[in-house]
Every structure is written in C-alpha cells, then in structure tokens.
Amino acid sequence: MFIERKFPNTRLRRLRRNNNLIDLVSETSLTSNDLIQPIFIKENLNGSEEIETMPNIFRYGIEKALKEIEDIKNSGINSIAVFPVIDTANKDSKGSQAANSNNFVSTAIKAIKKEFPDIILIADVALDPYTDHGHDGVIINNEVDNDETIKILIEQSLILADSGADIIAPSDMMDGRIGLIRNALEQNSYKNTILLSYAAKFNSKFYGPFRDAVGSASSLGKSSKYSYQMSSKNKEEALHEVAMDINEGADIIMVKPAMPYLDIIHLIKDSFKIPTFAYQVSGEYSMLKLSINKGWLESEVMLESLISIKRAGADAIFSYAAKEISMEMQNK
Ligand code: PBG
C-alpha cells in the first residue's frame, strides 16, 4: 500500500501551513457526541461537595445533580454515567442494597429521566458502592465468588433497567455475567436495554481517586481486585474477554483505563469492529487537571489526551473533563 515518496516532490509540510489546512486533512475528529460525562450522586446529601483527589469534580445531592445535568446538556453533551455514593449505614458484606428496588440509585435515575427524558443514562452494574469491603462482588471463603455475585448482578440490572437506565454497564468483571444478564433482560421485557460491557477492564492504580470519590477506598484498604480485573501485562486476554462478551450479548464494549491502554483500544476496534468505548479514568483525569491547575501543563493537554483516545479507535469516551471540553468546543 505504501508508495515511495521523495523530497522535494513530497513536502509534507505543505499541508501544515495553517490551521485551516491542518483541519481540512485531519484524520481524527472529536465532537460533543463522542463524550460521556460521569457524575457522582450522593445519598442524603444536600448541595454538593468537592472531591479532594479530583480537582473541579463534585459529589452531588440529587437536587443539585439535576442542575448539573442541565449544565451538562447545555454544554452539548447528551450522555451521562451515574455513580452512586451510598451511606455507610446502607452497606453490608453482600451489597444487599444493590438488589433493593427502592434504593437510592433507582430513585435518582427516575428523577433524572423524568426531568431529562432524552438524556442517555448509563448505570453501572457492580456491587462496590454497596459492599462494606469495597469489592465488586460477594466474598465467600475469602474469595470474590463469581457465580453468587452474578445472581445479585442480575437483580441489580433488572432494577436499573426498570428505573429507566438506557444503558446498563457491568463493570464488575465476573465471568459469564453478560450472558445471564442479557437473558434476564430478554425474559423480563427489557429487550431494548443496551448492554455496555466493561470487557477489558484492567486492575489499575489509576482508579484511586474514583475509589475516594465513592468511598470504597477506605473499605478496600490494601485489598486488590487482581482476581477479577485483568493484568496490565496482557493483550491477547483482552481479545478473549471481548469475544466472550460479544457472544453473550454485549452491544458495546469498553476498554478501561484509556491512555495507558491505547494499544488495547486499537487492537479491539480493529479486530471486532463493534462500538468500542474507552474510559479516561479518575487517575488519568486528576494527573492532568492538577498539573493544569498548577500551571505545569497547558490546558490543551486535556483535549490532546481525548483526541489520542479517539485516534486509537474509541467511538466514545467517558471523561470527567467531558462537559468542560464540550463547552470549549462550542465556544470555538
Ligand atoms: C467499580 C468501578 C470503578 C470505576 C468505575 N466503576 C473502580 C474500580 O473498579 O475499583 C473506576 C472509574 C474511575 O477510576 O474513574 N465497579
């Protein structure tokens, strides 16, 4: 495919002489449609509170969350991912609240969809907001038990679908859960609920600030999620994870984190050619944002980071900077 190109017949700089030319031949574009804003909503909170390890990001009480979602919509973003922060009093070893149809997240989703029926609402499926040990599943004989966890995830999924979530996103990394959740959705008349599987989710220290944000960091302590999340050393295994989840009924698959895993995003998009999302996670966001706030890096690094994720092959990106970047793009 490559033809030999030689100077001076070819001067690649001809196409870089000004920004209009550069834009005209650019291979990648990023628009507000490609961005998803994660939002933390906290049970029993009035107003909002800052998250220390995530500059400019807040936990919102439900009323304040509705105002924030209005802002997100006005920035041009149409998709949000809600992450609940649950009262310690409502956590237990089995994450029982996840399977309570009147739990906080289901009330919040109903309130959001009532006010913003068109917004695409993505809800996480995993037990970590609800467990007092901070793991994504139930612990039996000192292990996060795959099959017992899935039983609860199915109930959680049906509740989220029933509350009005457009997309449910299992981020728990249990084996076989996509097929069983898909089956339960089909059997309970939620045939249009979209499954976004966190298929290639790596065991990453870049999740640190998120765990502070939802309060699972202190519960987890020194405990790690290595027995269910993938090792950062593996690439072929990511292909198997994705292949299984597609076969089991996933509509969209996710790679997470994003920036340290651009090779995985590229490989998966190239191999499977299905909608592929990437999550620029809390640690990726915080390291950039802190440096920007300190004046160590220029603010354009945020957009550059998102473009790199898009260029790698992501169709859409979860990013804490989504609203801000979308506003900047609108004002241009
Ligand atoms: C947990 C979950 C995590 C994130 C999204 N869902 C953290 C984890 O697996 O411990 C991380 C998001 C981020 O770091 O921004 N099910």
XYZ file of C-alpha atoms and ligand atoms in Angstrom:
348
model
C 0.000 0.000 0.000
C 2.853 2.357 0.685
C 4.283 4.240 -2.252
C 7.682 5.742 -2.098
C 7.538 9.460 -1.555
C 10.586 11.563 -2.043
C 11.659 15.093 -1.307
C 11.127 17.596 -2.890
C 8.187 16.164 -4.873
C 6.776 15.493 -1.492
C 6.968 18.146 1.161
C 4.721 17.001 3.990
C 4.903 20.488 5.454
C 2.783 21.825 2.534
C -0.318 20.574 4.330
C 0.686 22.089 7.651
C 0.971 25.721 6.630
C -2.046 26.954 8.549
C -4.779 25.676 10.832
C -7.461 25.595 8.152
C -5.322 23.303 6.031
C -4.481 21.179 9.033
C -8.179 20.822 9.878
C -9.056 20.058 6.261
C -6.846 16.967 6.147
C -7.174 15.870 9.774
C -7.785 12.141 10.236
C -9.474 12.308 13.628
C -12.259 14.471 14.958
C -13.747 14.825 18.385
C -17.238 16.218 18.945
C -19.588 16.523 21.906
C -21.383 13.415 20.597
C -18.311 11.368 21.415
C -18.229 12.340 25.076
C -19.910 10.869 28.140
C -19.881 12.727 31.456
C -19.616 10.579 34.598
C -21.409 12.106 37.586
C -21.267 11.201 41.293
C -24.575 11.371 43.139
C -24.570 11.008 46.893
C -27.285 9.589 49.096
C -28.640 12.005 51.747
C -26.556 14.940 50.568
C -27.895 18.452 50.200
C -25.966 20.545 47.717
C -22.560 19.365 46.614
C -19.131 18.597 47.998
C -15.719 18.724 46.414
C -13.742 15.528 45.826
C -10.266 16.220 47.132
C -8.432 13.882 44.778
C -10.366 15.004 41.680
C -9.906 18.734 41.043
C -13.113 20.529 39.909
C -15.259 17.366 40.301
C -18.036 17.130 42.908
C -20.415 14.739 44.598
C -23.981 15.988 44.159
C -27.139 15.570 46.153
C -29.999 14.670 43.836
C -31.446 18.214 43.548
C -28.054 19.691 42.732
C -27.369 16.811 40.349
C -30.393 17.794 38.275
C -28.968 21.323 37.932
C -25.582 19.928 36.974
C -27.169 17.691 34.331
C -28.894 20.762 32.897
C -25.425 22.349 32.592
C -24.040 19.180 31.020
C -26.845 19.205 28.455
C -26.273 22.886 27.725
C -22.627 22.111 27.051
C -23.799 19.880 24.202
C -23.345 16.514 25.895
C -26.178 14.001 25.644
C -24.878 11.086 27.681
C -24.135 10.718 31.371
C -22.927 7.855 33.537
C -24.220 7.949 37.109
C -22.186 6.595 40.019
C -23.898 6.444 43.407
C -22.165 7.211 46.687
C -24.002 5.160 49.280
C -24.364 5.879 53.000
C -22.072 3.666 55.071
C -25.123 2.629 57.069
C -26.569 1.070 53.910
C -23.524 -1.042 53.067
C -23.061 -4.656 54.075
C -20.903 -7.621 53.122
C -23.323 -8.796 50.405
C -24.116 -5.392 48.937
C -27.787 -6.100 49.642
C -28.889 -2.569 48.772
C -27.924 -3.185 45.143
C -30.896 -5.531 44.886
C -33.379 -3.236 46.641
C -35.762 -1.822 44.050
C -36.264 1.346 46.100
C -32.596 2.072 46.583
C -31.036 5.491 46.151
C -29.751 4.998 42.615
C -33.099 3.822 41.317
C -34.854 6.867 42.857
C -32.179 9.114 41.356
C -32.442 7.559 37.881
C -36.216 8.023 37.902
C -35.847 11.674 38.914
C -33.239 12.305 36.217
C -35.196 10.572 33.443
C -38.361 12.414 34.466
C -36.687 15.774 34.018
C -34.465 14.794 31.077
C -36.237 12.013 29.153
C -33.878 12.308 26.181
C -30.617 12.059 28.028
C -28.800 8.779 27.534
C -28.352 7.476 31.038
C -25.713 4.845 31.729
C -25.836 2.985 35.037
C -23.012 0.907 36.472
C -23.593 -2.724 37.401
C -21.254 -3.854 40.207
C -21.512 -4.219 43.953
C -18.660 -1.986 45.115
C -20.808 1.053 46.020
C -22.833 -1.240 48.293
C -20.328 -3.582 49.930
C -18.633 -2.761 53.227
C -15.431 -4.425 51.964
C -15.346 -2.398 48.728
C -15.183 -5.377 46.343
C -17.376 -5.649 43.242
C -18.817 -8.968 44.374
C -19.662 -11.074 47.406
C -16.885 -12.770 49.355
C -17.237 -16.462 50.135
C -14.344 -18.444 51.656
C -12.088 -15.418 51.258
C -12.744 -15.169 47.557
C -14.900 -12.872 45.467
C -17.341 -15.562 44.380
C -18.169 -15.365 40.675
C -21.447 -17.255 40.454
C -23.021 -15.953 43.669
C -22.134 -12.417 42.631
C -23.832 -12.786 39.243
C -27.119 -13.704 40.914
C -27.140 -10.294 42.623
C -25.908 -8.507 39.491
C -28.918 -9.851 37.598
C -31.281 -8.390 40.185
C -29.355 -5.130 40.168
C -29.544 -4.993 36.358
C -33.288 -5.537 36.268
C -33.807 -2.766 38.831
C -31.631 -0.350 36.842
C -33.425 -1.205 33.592
C -36.789 -0.828 35.303
C -35.786 2.557 36.754
C -35.190 3.837 33.242
C -31.489 3.419 32.566
C -30.945 3.325 28.792
C -27.644 1.538 29.055
C -26.501 -0.713 31.837
C -22.798 -1.168 32.192
C -21.440 -4.164 34.086
C -18.030 -3.058 35.397
C -17.564 -6.000 37.751
C -15.542 -8.375 35.515
C -17.243 -11.581 36.674
C -17.123 -14.366 34.080
C -20.379 -15.130 32.304
C -22.392 -12.211 33.635
C -23.190 -10.608 30.278
C -24.997 -13.717 29.008
C -27.001 -14.180 32.175
C -27.923 -10.503 32.425
C -28.902 -10.411 28.739
C -31.079 -13.453 29.241
C -32.796 -11.932 32.267
C -33.429 -8.674 30.389
C -34.963 -10.564 27.450
C -37.196 -12.595 29.732
C -38.416 -9.541 31.608
C -39.361 -7.414 28.624
C -36.311 -5.176 28.692
C -35.283 -6.248 25.241
C -34.134 -2.752 24.275
C -31.872 -2.197 27.244
C -28.369 -1.723 25.910
C -25.512 -3.655 27.479
C -22.205 -1.831 27.622
C -19.725 -4.338 28.919
C -16.566 -3.223 30.657
C -14.949 -6.136 28.854
C -11.280 -5.202 29.036
C -11.057 -3.642 32.462
C -7.583 -3.680 33.886
C -6.551 -3.921 37.522
C -5.289 -0.371 37.680
C -3.969 2.038 40.271
C -5.411 4.803 38.102
C -8.806 4.130 39.760
C -7.548 5.539 43.085
C -9.352 8.905 43.037
C -12.665 7.253 41.958
C -12.479 4.982 44.983
C -12.053 8.079 47.158
C -14.991 9.677 45.393
C -17.394 6.779 46.055
C -15.904 5.913 49.438
C -14.744 2.405 48.570
C -11.037 3.197 49.059
C -11.159 3.008 52.841
C -13.283 -0.177 52.725
C -10.876 -1.855 50.331
C -7.787 -0.901 52.323
C -4.847 -2.832 50.950
C -7.062 -5.391 49.262
C -6.743 -5.587 45.455
C -9.108 -6.547 42.630
C -6.494 -8.699 40.864
C -8.630 -11.857 40.967
C -11.243 -10.380 38.611
C -9.786 -7.358 36.825
C -7.210 -8.022 34.099
C -3.448 -7.877 34.489
C -1.936 -4.852 32.767
C 0.596 -7.193 31.166
C -1.968 -8.877 28.932
C -3.272 -8.046 25.496
C -4.425 -11.354 23.982
C -6.540 -11.973 27.059
C -8.374 -8.715 26.300
C -9.406 -10.199 22.938
C -10.864 -13.225 24.708
C -12.740 -11.062 27.216
C -14.267 -9.036 24.389
C -15.072 -12.061 22.206
C -16.913 -13.720 25.075
C -18.907 -10.616 25.933
C -19.953 -10.065 22.312
C -21.083 -13.675 22.088
C -23.011 -13.302 25.308
C -24.933 -10.266 24.072
C -22.966 -7.065 24.691
C -23.909 -4.202 22.356
C -20.917 -2.036 23.187
C -17.639 -2.928 24.789
C -15.354 -0.827 26.926
C -11.636 -0.584 27.479
C -10.536 0.927 30.760
C -8.338 2.828 31.630
C -7.740 4.618 28.335
C -4.432 6.448 27.979
C -2.134 3.687 29.276
C -4.104 1.161 27.161
C -4.344 2.814 23.735
C -2.847 -0.306 22.148
C -5.736 -2.363 23.543
C -8.355 0.097 22.236
C -6.768 -0.034 18.801
C -6.484 -3.810 18.733
C -10.063 -4.374 19.843
C -11.628 -1.874 17.451
C -9.547 -3.312 14.626
C -10.377 -6.927 15.445
C -14.097 -6.786 16.248
C -15.398 -3.657 14.512
C -18.155 -3.103 17.023
C -18.898 0.015 19.073
C -15.910 0.407 21.352
C -15.803 2.899 24.206
C -12.908 3.911 26.408
C -12.882 5.308 29.938
C -10.439 8.064 30.755
C -10.468 7.189 34.427
C -10.149 9.286 37.543
C -6.364 8.985 37.898
C -5.807 9.970 34.277
C -8.054 12.984 34.736
C -6.565 14.058 38.057
C -2.949 13.952 36.999
C -3.692 16.178 34.027
C -6.081 18.504 35.839
C -3.823 19.014 38.821
C -0.919 19.883 36.549
C -3.114 22.280 34.574
C -4.366 23.946 37.748
C -0.807 24.333 38.953
C 0.277 25.826 35.657
C 2.720 22.982 34.980
C 0.884 21.884 31.843
C -1.176 23.962 29.438
C -4.908 23.292 29.472
C -4.826 21.944 25.892
C -3.331 18.678 27.167
C -6.834 17.561 28.127
C -8.169 17.835 24.569
C -4.972 16.252 23.229
C -5.443 13.295 25.557
C -9.035 12.784 24.364
C -8.012 13.017 20.718
C -5.386 10.346 21.284
C -8.075 8.030 22.646
C -10.319 8.758 19.671
C -7.409 8.221 17.262
C -6.664 4.867 18.860
C -10.164 3.758 17.812
C -12.625 4.655 20.562
C -16.094 5.572 19.301
C -16.956 7.403 22.520
C -15.109 8.343 25.677
C -16.089 8.555 29.326
C -14.213 11.545 30.695
C -14.547 13.732 33.774
C -13.498 16.617 31.506
C -16.355 15.973 29.049
C -18.530 18.980 29.957
C -15.644 21.385 30.078
C -14.158 20.239 26.761
C -17.589 20.259 25.139
C -18.133 23.857 26.292
C -14.764 24.852 24.862
C -15.611 23.225 21.541
C -18.961 25.054 21.441
C -17.345 28.420 22.076
C -14.844 27.989 19.289
C -16.226 -0.122 40.034
C -15.806 0.952 39.109
C -14.548 1.561 39.178
C -14.537 2.562 38.218
C -15.783 2.554 37.586
N -16.563 1.518 38.150
C -13.410 1.370 40.092
C -12.914 0.048 40.412
O -13.027 -0.907 39.648
O -12.394 -0.054 41.522
C -13.349 3.457 38.001
C -13.570 4.736 37.366
C -12.508 5.726 37.541
O -11.412 5.478 38.095
O -12.752 6.854 37.106
N -17.087 -1.062 39.637
